[in-house]
Short mmCIF file of C-alpha atoms and ligand atoms in Angstrom, two decimals:
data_model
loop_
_atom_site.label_atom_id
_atom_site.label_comp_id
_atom_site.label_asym_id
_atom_site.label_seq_id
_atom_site.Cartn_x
_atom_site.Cartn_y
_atom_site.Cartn_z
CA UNK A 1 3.81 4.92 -64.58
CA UNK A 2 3.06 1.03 -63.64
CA UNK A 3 3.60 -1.48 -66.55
CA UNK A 4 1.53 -4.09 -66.90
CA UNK A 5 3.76 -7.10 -67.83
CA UNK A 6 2.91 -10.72 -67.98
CA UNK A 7 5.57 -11.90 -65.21
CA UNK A 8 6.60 -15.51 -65.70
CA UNK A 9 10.06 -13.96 -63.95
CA UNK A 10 8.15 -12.70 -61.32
CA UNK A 11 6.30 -16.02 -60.68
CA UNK A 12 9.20 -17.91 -61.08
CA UNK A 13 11.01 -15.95 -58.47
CA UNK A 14 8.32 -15.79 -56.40
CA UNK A 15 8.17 -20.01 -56.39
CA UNK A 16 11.76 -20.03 -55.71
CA UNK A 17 11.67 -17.66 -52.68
CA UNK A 18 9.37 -20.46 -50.89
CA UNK A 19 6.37 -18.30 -50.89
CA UNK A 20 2.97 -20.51 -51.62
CA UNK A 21 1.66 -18.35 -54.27
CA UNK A 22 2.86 -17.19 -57.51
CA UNK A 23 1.54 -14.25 -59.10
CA UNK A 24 0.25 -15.33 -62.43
CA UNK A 25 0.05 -11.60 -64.30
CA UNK A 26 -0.52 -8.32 -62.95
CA UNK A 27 1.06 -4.86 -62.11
CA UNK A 28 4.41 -5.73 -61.52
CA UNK A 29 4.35 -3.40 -58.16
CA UNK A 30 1.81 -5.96 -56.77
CA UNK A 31 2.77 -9.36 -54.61
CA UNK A 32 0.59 -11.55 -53.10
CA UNK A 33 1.73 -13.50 -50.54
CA UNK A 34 0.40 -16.49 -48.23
CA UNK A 35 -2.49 -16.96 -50.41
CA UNK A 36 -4.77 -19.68 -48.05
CA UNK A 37 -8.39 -20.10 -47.75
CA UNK A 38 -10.53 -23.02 -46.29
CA UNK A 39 -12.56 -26.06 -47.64
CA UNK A 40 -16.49 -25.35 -47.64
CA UNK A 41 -18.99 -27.88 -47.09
CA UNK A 42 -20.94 -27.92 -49.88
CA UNK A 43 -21.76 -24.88 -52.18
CA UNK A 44 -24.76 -23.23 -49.45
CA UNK A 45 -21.96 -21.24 -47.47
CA UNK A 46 -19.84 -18.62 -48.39
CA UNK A 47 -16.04 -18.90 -48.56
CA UNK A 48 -13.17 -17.08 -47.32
CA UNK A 49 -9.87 -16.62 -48.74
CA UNK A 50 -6.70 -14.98 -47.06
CA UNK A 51 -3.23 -13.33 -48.37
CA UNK A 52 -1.19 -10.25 -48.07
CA UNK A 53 -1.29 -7.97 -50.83
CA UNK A 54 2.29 -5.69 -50.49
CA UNK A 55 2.70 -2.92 -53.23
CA UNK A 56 6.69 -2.70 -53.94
CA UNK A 57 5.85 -0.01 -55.94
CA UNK A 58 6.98 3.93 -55.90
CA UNK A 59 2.78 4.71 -56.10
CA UNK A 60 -0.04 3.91 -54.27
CA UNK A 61 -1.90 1.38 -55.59
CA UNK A 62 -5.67 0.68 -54.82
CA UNK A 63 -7.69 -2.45 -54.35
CA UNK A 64 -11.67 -1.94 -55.92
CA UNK A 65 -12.23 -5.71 -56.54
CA UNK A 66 -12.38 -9.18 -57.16
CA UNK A 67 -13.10 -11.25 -59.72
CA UNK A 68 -12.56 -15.58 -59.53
CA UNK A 69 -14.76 -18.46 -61.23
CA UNK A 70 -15.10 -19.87 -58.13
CA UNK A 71 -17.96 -17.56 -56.77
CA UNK A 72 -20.55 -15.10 -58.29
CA UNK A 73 -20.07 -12.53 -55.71
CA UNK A 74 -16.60 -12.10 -54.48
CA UNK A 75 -16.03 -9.06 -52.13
CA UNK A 76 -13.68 -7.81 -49.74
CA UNK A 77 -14.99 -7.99 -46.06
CA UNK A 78 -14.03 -6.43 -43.07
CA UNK A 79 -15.19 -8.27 -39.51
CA UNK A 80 -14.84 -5.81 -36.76
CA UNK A 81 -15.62 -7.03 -33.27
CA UNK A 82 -16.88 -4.24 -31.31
CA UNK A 83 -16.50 -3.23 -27.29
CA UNK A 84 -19.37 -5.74 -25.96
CA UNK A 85 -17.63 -8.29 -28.31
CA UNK A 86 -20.13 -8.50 -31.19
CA UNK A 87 -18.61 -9.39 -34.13
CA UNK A 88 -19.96 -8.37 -37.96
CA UNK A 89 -18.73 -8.54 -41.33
CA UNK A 90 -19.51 -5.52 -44.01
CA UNK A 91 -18.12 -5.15 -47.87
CA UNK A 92 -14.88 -3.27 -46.94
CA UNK A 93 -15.03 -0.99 -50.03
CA UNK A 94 -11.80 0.32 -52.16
CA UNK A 95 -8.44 -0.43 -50.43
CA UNK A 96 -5.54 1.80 -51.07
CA UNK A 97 -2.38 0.36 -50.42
CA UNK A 98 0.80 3.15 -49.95
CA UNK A 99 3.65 2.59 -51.67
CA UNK A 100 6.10 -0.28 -49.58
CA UNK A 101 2.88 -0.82 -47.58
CA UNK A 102 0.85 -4.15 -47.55
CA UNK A 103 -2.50 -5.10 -46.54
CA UNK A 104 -3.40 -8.72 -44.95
CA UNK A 105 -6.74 -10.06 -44.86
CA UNK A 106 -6.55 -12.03 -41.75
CA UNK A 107 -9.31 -13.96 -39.99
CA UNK A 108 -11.21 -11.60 -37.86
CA UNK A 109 -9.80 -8.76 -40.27
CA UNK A 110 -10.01 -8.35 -43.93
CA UNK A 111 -11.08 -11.36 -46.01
CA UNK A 112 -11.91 -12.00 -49.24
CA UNK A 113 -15.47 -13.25 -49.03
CA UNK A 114 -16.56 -15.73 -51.60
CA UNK A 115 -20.55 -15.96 -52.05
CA UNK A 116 -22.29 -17.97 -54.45
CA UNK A 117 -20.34 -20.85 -55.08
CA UNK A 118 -20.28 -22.29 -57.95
CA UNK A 119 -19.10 -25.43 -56.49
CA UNK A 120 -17.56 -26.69 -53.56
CA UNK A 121 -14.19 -25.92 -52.43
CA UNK A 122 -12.18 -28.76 -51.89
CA UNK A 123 -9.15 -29.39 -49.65
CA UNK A 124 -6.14 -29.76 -51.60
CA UNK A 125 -7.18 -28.32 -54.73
CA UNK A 126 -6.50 -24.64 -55.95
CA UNK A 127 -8.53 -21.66 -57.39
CA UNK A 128 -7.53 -18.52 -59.44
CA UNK A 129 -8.60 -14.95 -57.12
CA UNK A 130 -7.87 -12.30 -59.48
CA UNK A 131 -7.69 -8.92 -57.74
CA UNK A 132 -9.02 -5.36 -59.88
CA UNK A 133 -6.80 -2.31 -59.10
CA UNK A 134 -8.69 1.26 -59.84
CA UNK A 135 -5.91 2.02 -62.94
CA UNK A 136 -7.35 -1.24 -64.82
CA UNK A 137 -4.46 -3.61 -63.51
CA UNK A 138 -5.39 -6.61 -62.43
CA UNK A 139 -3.12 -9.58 -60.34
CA UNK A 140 -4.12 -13.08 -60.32
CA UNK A 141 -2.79 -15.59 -57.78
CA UNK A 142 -3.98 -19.57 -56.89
CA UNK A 143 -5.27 -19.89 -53.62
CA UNK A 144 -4.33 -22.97 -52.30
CA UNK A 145 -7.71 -24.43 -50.65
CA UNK A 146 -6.63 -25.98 -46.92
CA UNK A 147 -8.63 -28.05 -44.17
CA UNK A 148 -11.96 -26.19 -43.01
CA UNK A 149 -9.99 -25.85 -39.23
CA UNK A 150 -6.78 -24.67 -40.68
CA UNK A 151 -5.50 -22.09 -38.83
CA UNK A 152 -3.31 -20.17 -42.04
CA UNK A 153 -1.11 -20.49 -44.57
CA UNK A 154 1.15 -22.98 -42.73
CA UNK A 155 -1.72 -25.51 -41.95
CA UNK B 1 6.12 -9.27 -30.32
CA UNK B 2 4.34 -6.49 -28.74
CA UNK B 3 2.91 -8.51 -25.80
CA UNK B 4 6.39 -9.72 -24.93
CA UNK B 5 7.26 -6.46 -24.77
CA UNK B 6 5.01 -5.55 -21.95
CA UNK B 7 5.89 -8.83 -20.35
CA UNK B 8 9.14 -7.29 -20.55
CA UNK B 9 8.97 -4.43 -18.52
CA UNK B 10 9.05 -5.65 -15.11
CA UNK B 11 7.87 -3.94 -11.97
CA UNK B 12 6.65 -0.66 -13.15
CA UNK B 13 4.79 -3.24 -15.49
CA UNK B 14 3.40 -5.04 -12.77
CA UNK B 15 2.09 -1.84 -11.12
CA UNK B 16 0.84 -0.89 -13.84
CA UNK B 17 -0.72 -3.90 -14.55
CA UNK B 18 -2.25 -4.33 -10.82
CA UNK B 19 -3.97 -0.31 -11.82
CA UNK B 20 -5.54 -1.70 -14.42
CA UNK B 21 -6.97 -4.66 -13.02
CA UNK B 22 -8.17 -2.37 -9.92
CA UNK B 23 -9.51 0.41 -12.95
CA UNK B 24 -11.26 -2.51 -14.55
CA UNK B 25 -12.89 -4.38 -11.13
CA UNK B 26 -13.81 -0.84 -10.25
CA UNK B 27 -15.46 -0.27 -13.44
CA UNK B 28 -17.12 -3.83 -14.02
CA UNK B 29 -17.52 -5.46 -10.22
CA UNK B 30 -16.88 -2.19 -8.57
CA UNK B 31 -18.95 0.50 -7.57
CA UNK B 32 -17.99 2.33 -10.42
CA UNK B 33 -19.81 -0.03 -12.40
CA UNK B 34 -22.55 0.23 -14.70
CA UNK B 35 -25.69 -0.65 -12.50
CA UNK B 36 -28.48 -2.84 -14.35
CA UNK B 37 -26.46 -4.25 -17.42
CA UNK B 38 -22.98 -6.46 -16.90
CA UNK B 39 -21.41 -8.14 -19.89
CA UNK B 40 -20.42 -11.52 -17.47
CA UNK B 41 -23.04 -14.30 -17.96
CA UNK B 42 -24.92 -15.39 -15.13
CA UNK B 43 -23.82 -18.79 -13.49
CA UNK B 44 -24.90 -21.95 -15.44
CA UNK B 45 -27.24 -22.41 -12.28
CA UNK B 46 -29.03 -19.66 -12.89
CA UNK B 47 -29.68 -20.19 -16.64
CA UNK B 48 -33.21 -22.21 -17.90
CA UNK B 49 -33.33 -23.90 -21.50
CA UNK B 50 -33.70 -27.02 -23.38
CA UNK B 51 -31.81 -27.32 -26.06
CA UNK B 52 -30.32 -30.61 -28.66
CA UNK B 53 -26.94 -31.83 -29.13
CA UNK B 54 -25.42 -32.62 -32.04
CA UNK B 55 -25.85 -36.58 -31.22
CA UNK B 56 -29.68 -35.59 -30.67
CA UNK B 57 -29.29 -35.92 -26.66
CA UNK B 58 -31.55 -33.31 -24.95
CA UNK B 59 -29.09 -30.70 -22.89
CA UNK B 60 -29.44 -27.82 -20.46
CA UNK B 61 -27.40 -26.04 -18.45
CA UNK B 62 -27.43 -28.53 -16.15
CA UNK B 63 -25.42 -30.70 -18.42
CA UNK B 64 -23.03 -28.39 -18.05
CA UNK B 65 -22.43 -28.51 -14.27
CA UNK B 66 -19.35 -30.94 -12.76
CA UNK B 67 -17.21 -30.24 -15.02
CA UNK B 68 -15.63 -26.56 -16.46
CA UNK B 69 -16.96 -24.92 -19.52
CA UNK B 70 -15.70 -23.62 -22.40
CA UNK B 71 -18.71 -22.00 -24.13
CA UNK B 72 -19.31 -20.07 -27.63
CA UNK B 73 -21.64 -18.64 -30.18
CA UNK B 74 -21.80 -18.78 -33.83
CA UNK B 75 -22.66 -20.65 -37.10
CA UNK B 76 -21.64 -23.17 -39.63
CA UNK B 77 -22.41 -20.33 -42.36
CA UNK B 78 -20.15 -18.21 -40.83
CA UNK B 79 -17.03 -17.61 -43.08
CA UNK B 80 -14.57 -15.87 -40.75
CA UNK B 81 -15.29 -16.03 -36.56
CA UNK B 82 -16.47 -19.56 -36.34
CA UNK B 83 -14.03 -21.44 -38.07
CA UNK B 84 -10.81 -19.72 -37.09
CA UNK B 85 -12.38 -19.59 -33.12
CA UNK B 86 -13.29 -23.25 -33.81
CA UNK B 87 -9.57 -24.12 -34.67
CA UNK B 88 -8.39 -21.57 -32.06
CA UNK B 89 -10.41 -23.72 -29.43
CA UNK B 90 -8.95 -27.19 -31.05
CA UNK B 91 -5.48 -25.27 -30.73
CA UNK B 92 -5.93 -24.65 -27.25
CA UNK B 93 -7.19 -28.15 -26.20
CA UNK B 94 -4.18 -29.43 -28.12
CA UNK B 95 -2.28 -27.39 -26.08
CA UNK B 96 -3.79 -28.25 -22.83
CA UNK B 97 -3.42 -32.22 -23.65
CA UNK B 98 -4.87 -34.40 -21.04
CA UNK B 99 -5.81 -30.97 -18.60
CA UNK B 100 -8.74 -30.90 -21.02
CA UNK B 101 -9.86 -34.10 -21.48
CA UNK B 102 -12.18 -33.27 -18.21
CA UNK B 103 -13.93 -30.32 -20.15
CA UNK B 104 -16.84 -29.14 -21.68
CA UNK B 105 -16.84 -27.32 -24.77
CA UNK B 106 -20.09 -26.06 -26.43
CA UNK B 107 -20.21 -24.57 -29.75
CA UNK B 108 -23.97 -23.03 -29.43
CA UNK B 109 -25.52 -21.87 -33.01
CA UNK B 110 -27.31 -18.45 -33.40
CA UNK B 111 -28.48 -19.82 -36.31
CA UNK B 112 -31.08 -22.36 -35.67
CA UNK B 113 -33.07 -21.48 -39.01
CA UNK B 114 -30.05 -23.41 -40.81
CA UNK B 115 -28.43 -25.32 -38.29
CA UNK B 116 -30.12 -28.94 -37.46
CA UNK B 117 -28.65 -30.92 -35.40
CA UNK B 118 -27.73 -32.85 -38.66
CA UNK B 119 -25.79 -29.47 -39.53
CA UNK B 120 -23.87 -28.97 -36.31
CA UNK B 121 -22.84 -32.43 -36.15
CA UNK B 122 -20.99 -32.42 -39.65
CA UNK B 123 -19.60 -29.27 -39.11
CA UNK B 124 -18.31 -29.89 -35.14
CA UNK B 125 -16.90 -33.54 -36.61
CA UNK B 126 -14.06 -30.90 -38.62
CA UNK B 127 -12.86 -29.46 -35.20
CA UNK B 128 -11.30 -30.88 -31.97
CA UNK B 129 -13.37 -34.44 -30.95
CA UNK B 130 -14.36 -32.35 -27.27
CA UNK B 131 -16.60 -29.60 -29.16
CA UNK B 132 -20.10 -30.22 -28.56
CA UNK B 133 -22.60 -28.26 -31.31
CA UNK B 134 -26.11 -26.91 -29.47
CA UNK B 135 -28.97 -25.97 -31.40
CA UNK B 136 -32.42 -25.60 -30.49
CA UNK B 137 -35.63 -23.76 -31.20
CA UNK B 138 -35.55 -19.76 -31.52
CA UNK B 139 -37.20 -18.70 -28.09
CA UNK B 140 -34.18 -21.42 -26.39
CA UNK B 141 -31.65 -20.15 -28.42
CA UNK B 142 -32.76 -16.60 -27.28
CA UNK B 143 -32.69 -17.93 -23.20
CA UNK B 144 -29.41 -19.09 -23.40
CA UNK B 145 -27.99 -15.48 -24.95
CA UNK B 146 -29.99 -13.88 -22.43
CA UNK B 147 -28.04 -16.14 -19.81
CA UNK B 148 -25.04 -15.16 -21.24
CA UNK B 149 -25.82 -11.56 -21.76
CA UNK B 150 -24.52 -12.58 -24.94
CA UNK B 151 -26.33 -10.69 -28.25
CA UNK B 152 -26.52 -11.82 -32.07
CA UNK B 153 -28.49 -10.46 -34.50
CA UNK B 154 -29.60 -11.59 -38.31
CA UNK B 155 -28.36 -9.52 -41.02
CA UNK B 156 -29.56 -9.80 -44.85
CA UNK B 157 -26.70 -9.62 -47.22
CA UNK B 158 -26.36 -8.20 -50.77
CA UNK B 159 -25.99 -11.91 -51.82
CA UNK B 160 -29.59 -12.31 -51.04
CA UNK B 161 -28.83 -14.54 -47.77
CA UNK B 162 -28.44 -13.80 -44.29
CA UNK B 163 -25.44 -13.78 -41.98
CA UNK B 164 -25.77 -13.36 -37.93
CA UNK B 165 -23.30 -10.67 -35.78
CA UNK B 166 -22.84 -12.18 -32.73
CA UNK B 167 -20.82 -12.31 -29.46
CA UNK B 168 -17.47 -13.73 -30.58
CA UNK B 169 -15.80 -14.04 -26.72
CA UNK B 170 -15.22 -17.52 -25.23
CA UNK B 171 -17.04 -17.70 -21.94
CA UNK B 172 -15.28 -19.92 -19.05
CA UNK B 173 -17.45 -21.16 -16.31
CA UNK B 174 -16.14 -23.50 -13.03
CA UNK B 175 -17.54 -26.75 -12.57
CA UNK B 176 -19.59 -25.80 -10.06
CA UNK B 177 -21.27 -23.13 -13.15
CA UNK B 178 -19.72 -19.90 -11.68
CA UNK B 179 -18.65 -17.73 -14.48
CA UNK B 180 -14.31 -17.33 -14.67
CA UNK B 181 -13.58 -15.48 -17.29
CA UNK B 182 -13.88 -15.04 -21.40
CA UNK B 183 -11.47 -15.07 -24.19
CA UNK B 184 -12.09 -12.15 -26.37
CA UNK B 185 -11.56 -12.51 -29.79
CA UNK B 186 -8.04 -12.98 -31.39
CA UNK B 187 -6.51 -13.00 -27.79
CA UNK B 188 -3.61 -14.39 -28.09
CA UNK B 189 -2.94 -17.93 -27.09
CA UNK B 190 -0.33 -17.12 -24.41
CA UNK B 191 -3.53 -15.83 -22.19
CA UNK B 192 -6.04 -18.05 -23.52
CA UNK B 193 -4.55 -21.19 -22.33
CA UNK B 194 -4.01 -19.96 -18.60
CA UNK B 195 -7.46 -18.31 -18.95
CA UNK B 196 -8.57 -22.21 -19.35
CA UNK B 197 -6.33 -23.82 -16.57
CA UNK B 198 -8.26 -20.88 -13.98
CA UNK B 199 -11.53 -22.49 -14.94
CA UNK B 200 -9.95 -25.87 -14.85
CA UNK B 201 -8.18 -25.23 -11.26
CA UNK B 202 -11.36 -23.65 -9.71
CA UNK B 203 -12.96 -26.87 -9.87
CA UNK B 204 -10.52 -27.96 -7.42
CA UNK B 205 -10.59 -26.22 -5.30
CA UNK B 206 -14.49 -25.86 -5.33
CA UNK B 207 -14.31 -29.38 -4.44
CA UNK B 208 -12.21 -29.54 -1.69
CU1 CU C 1 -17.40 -11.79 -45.07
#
């Protein structure tokens, strides 16, 4: 069984070990690390938002959502770039992550696509991404909002 | 890590290495080769269209020739590709310092429906100062992929918008316009920057 705690601990650790994001609540299994995403111009163009997602868990945990005030239709995307080097992007679907696996959305992987802003994102400011797990948990993390050519977290 | 590794092993690599090259030229340049379609662009000199830079100056491919390219595809709505190949680019001309400086690099939209001139040059003015943004009318923008055997495609999202697939390789052309090479996507940057100094280099010795 998973317990749903709220983990001030957890953030608290998580802020001490030098990684950029604390985990606000969530399954306790759950981290989210190197939380980044890019400035937009303007509200016309949909975001992007990147992280690994590690389950330290002893159960599989899987990823059916997103939720964030920042955009009316958040969604987890998957570009794949093909033989002929066409790239496209399509909704990824439910993301099951084994236990002491992780998942990264990575440009030119999995992102976390942001459409419909509901305003712009701005460099230097943060938003809360909450992600949905299929048992009801949920994990909310602050994605710090970098330059729009920043390369990843470290940018 | 993993490309190290195969750095790592030496002669049998090498062999190895020189198989695959002769496996690929046979089955691209070769006469195992697929006969009416190749994926290479045709040279620069070959190519015919008029299209607008993002400081409104007319350009062609012309504008292109005496100098090496460095030429892509995309769009300023594009979440993912553009941006991160657009700071993958900057990376590499960082790299490459002054080498560069005697470069062009287009950034040509597949997207002309959104991006004006006006568009492109916000957008380009977040990237390295050397990225040029093309746009253009449809039928132009169409002439150039043709050039470049390049594809892209316009595809309605559930958000009620559009987005565009779309060749996501770097093409490298010589300053006299012969095609070099392309950067795939997410190459790393240990071949993408000697990628660059071939199509850099050719132009000298085209011109001596
Ligand atoms: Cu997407």
């Amino acid at each position: 069984m998973k317990k749903y705690i709220l983990t001030s601990t957890l953030a608290a650790l998580l802020t001490l070990g030098g990684l950029s994001v604390p985990a606000l609540a969530g399954p306790e299994d759950v981290v989210v690390e190197n939380a980044w995403s890019r400035a937009s111009i303007g509200m016309n163009r949909p975001g992007a938002a990147y992280m690994t997602i590690r389950n330290t868990g002893d159960e599989p945990v899987t990823l059916i959502g997103l939720t964030t005030p920042l955009a009316m239709m958040p969604e987890i995307h998957e570009t794949k770039t093909n033989a002929e080097g066409v790239s496209s992007m399509t909704p990824a679907g439910e993301i099951a992550i084994a236990p002491g696996e992780s998942v990264a959305l990575e440009s030119g992987g999995l992102h976390a696509m942001l459409m419909r802003l509901q305003e712009p994102m701005t460099e230097g400011d943060t938003f809360p991404l909450t992600l949905l797990f299929d048992d009801g948990g949920e994990v909310t993390v602050e994605v710090p909002i970098l330059g729009i050519a920043a390369r990843g977290p470290d940018d | 890590m993993r490309r190290r590794a195969i750095l790592g092993y030496g002669a049998p690599g090498v062999g190895a290495v020189a198989l695959m090259l002769f496996v690929g030229w046979w089955q691209v340049d070769g006469p195992g080769g697929p006969e009416p379609i190749g994926q290479r662009p045709v040279a620069l000199t070959a190519m015919d269209f008029r299209l607008t830079d993002h400081e409104g100056n007319a350009v062609g491919p012309e504008t292109l020739i005496g100098r090496p390219t460095m030429a892509f595809f995309g769009f300023t709505y594009c979440p993912d590709v553009c941006p991160t190949t657009l700071s993958d680019i900057s990376g590499w001309l960082d790299d490459l310092g002054d080498e560069a400086d005697e470069m062009n690099v287009v950034f040509i939209t597949v997207d002309p429906e959104r991006d004006t001139v006006e568009t492109m040059a916000e957008y380009v003015g977040y990237f390295h100062p050397a990225i040029r943004g093309w746009t253009g009318p449809e039928e132009q923008i169409a002439r150039v992929a043709d050039g470049f055997h390049a594809t892209y495609e316009r595809v309605p999202t559930e958000s009620g918008d559009y987005t565009m697939n779309h060749s996501a390789s770097v093409f490298l052309f010589a300053a006299s316009g012969r095609f070099v090479t392309m950067i795939d996507y997410h190459e790393p940057r240990e071949f993408a920057v000697p990628k660059i100094r071939r199509a850099l280099e050719e132009e000298t010795e085209g011109a001596t």
